[in-house]
PDB file of C-alpha atoms in Angstrom:
ATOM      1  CA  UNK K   1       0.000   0.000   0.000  1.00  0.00           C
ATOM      2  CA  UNK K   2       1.154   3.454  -0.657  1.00  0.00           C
ATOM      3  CA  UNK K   3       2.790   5.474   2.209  1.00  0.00           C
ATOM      4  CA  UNK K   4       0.147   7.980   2.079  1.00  0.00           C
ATOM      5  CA  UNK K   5      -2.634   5.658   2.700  1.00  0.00           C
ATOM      6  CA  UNK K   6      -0.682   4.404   5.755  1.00  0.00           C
ATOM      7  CA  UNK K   7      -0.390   7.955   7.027  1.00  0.00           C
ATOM      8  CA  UNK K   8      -4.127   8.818   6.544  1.00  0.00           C
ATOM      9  CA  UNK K   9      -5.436   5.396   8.443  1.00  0.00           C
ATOM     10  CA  UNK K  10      -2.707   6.234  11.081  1.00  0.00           C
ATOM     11  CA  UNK K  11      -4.011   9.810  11.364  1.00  0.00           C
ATOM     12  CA  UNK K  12      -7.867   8.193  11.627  1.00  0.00           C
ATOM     13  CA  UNK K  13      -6.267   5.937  14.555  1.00  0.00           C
ATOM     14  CA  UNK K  14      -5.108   8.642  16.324  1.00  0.00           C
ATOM     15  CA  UNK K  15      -8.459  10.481  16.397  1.00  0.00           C
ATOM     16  CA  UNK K  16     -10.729   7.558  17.409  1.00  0.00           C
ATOM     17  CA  UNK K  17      -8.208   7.025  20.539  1.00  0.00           C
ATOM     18  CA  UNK K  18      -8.322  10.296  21.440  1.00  0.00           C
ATOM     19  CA  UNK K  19     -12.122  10.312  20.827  1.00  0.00           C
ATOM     20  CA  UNK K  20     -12.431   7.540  23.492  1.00  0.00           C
ATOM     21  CA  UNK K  21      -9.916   8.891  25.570  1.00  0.00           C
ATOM     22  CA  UNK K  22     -11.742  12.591  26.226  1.00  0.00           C
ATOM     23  CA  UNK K  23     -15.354  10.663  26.273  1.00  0.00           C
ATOM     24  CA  UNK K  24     -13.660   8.421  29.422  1.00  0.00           C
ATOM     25  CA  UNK K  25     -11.868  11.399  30.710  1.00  0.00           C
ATOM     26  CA  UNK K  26     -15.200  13.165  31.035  1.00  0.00           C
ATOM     27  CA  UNK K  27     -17.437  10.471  32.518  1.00  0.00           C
ATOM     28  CA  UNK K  28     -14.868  10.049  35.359  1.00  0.00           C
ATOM     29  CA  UNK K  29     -14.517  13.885  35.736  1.00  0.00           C
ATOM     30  CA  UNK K  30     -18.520  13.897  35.775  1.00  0.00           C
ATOM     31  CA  UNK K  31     -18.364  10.982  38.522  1.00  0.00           C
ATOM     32  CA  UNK K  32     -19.143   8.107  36.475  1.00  0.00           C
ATOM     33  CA  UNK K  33     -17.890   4.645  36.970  1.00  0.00           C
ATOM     34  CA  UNK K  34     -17.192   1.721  34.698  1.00  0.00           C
ATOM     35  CA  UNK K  35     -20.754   0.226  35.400  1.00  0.00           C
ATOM     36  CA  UNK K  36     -22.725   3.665  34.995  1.00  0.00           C
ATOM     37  CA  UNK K  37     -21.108   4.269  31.438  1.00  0.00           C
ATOM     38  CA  UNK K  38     -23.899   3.754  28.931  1.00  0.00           C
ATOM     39  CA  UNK K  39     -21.758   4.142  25.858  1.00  0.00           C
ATOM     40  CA  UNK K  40     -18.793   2.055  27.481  1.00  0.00           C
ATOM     41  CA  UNK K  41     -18.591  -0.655  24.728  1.00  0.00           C
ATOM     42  CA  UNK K  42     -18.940   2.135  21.772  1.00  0.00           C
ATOM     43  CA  UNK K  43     -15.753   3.579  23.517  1.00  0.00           C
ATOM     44  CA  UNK K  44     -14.033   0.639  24.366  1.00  0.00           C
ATOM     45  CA  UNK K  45     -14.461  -0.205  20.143  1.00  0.00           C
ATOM     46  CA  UNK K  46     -13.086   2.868  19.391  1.00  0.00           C
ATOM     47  CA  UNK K  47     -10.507   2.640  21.253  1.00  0.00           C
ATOM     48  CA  UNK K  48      -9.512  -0.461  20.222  1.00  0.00           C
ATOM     49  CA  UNK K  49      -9.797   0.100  16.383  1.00  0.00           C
ATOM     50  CA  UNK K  50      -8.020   3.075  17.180  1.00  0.00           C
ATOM     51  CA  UNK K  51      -5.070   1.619  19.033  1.00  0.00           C
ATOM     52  CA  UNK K  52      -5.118  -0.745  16.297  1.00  0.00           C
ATOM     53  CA  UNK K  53      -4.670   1.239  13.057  1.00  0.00           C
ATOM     54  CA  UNK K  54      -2.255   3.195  14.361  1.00  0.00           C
ATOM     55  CA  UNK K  55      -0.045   0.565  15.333  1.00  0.00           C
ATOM     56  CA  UNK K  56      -1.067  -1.719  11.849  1.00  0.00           C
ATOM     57  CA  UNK K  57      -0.457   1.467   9.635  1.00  0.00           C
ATOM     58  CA  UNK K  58       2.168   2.828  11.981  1.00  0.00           C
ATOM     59  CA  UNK K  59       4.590  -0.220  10.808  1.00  0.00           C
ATOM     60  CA  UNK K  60       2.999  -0.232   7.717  1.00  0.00           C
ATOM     61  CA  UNK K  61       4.464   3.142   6.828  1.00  0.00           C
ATOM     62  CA  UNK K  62       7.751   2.389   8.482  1.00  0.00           C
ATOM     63  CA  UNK K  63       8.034  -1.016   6.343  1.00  0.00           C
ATOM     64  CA  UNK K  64       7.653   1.335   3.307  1.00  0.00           C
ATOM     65  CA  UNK K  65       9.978   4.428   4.824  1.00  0.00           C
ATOM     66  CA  UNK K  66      12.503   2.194   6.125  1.00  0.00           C
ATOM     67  CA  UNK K  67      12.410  -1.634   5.102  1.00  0.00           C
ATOM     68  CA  UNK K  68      11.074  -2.899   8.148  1.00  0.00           C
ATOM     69  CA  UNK K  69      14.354  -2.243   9.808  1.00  0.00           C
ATOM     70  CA  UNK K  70      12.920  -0.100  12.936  1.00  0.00           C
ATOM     71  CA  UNK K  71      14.902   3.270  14.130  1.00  0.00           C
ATOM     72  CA  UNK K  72      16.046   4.001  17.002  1.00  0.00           C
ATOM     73  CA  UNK K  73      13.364   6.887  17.244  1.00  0.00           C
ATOM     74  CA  UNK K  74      10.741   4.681  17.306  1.00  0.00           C
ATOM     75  CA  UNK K  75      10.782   3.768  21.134  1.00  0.00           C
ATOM     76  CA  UNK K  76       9.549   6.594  22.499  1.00  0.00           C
ATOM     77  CA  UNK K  77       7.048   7.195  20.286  1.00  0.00           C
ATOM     78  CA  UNK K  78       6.047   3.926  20.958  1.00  0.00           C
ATOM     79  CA  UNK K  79       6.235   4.135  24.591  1.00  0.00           C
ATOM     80  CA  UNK K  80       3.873   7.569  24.278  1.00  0.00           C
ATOM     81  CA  UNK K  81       1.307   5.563  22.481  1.00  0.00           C
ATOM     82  CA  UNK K  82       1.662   2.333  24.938  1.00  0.00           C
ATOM     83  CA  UNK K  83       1.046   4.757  27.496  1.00  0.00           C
ATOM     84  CA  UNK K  84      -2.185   6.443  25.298  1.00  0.00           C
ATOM     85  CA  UNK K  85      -3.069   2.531  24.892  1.00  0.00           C
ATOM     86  CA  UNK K  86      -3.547   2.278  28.791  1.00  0.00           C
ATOM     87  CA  UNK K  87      -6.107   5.268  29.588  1.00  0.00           C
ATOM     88  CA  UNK K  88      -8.831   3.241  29.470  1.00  0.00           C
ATOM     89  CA  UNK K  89      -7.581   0.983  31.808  1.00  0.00           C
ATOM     90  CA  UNK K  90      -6.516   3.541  34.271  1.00  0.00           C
ATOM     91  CA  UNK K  91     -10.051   5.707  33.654  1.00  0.00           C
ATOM     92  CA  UNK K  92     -11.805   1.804  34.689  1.00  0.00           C
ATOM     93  CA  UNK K  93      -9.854   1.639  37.540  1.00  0.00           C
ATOM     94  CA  UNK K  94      -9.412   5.209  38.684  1.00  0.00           C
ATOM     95  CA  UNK K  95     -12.207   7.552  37.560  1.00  0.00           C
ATOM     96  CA  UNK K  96     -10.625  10.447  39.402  1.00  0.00           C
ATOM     97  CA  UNK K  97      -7.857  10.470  37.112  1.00  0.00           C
ATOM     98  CA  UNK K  98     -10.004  11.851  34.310  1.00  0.00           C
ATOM     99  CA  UNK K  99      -8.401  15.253  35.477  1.00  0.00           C
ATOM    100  CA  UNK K 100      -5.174  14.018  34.893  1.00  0.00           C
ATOM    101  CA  UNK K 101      -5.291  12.111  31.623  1.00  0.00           C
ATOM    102  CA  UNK K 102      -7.049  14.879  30.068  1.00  0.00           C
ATOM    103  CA  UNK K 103      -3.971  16.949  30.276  1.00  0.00           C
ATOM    104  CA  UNK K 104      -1.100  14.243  30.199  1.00  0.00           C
ATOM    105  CA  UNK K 105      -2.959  12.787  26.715  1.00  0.00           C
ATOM    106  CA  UNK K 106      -2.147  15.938  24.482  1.00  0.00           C
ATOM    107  CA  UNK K 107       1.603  15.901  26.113  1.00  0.00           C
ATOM    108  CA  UNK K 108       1.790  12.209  25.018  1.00  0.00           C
ATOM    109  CA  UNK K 109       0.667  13.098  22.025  1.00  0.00           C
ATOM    110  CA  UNK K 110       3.244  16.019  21.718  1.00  0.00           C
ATOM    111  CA  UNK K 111       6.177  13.590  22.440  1.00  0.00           C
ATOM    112  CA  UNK K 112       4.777  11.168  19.867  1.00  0.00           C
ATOM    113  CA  UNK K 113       4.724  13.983  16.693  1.00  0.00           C
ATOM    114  CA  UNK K 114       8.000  15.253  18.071  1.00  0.00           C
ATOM    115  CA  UNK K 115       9.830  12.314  17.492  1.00  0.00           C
ATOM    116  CA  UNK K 116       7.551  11.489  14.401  1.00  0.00           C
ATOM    117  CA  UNK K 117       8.724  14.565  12.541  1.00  0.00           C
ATOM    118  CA  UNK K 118      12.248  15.820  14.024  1.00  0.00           C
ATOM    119  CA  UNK K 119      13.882  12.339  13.255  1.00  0.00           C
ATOM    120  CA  UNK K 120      17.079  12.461  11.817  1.00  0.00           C
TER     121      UNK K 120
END
């Protein structure tokens, strides 16, 4: 597949996560719990299609880019978007941290397109 398309289902990714994300981040702001979310398997699918094409088209456009062979830069992107990956978790667990992961998501994202476009 062309590079392009890999960059366009890796930008949809990163929109559904962060879709789910804020809608998680909200109902635990708002005082919700895992059991009182109405929409919780909507999110949870988003969330996971979104995890998934940006890791799938993620590689995808590195296998074109580079030849699979993986650059050191990589890792901590990949590390920001384990950590993006794990809201949900954390937002089931600890609704109270809704506060928190609504500001530490954009700096994870930051750190991601940092080392996505400043790699030399």
């Amino acid at each position: 597949m062309p590079y392009e398309l890999y960059l366009v289902l890796h930008i949809l990714g990163i929109v559904l996560l962060f879709m789910s994300i804020g809608a998680l981040a909200f109902h635990g702001i708002a005082g919700g719990t895992r059991e009182t979310n109405p929409a919780r398997g909507l999110v949870a699918a988003t969330h996971g299609i979104g995890t998934l094409l940006i890791v799938v088209a993620g590689f995808g456009m590195l296998a074109v880019k580079y030849g699979g062979a993986m650059p050191g830069w990589i890792h901590p992107k990949l590390l920001a978007w384990i950590l993006l990956a794990a809201a949900p978790a954390v937002l089931g667990r600890k609704p109270g941290a809704g506060r928190v992961v609504w500001f530490l998501a954009p700096v994870l994202a930051l750190v991601a397109a940092y080392f996505a476009f400043n790699h030399r």
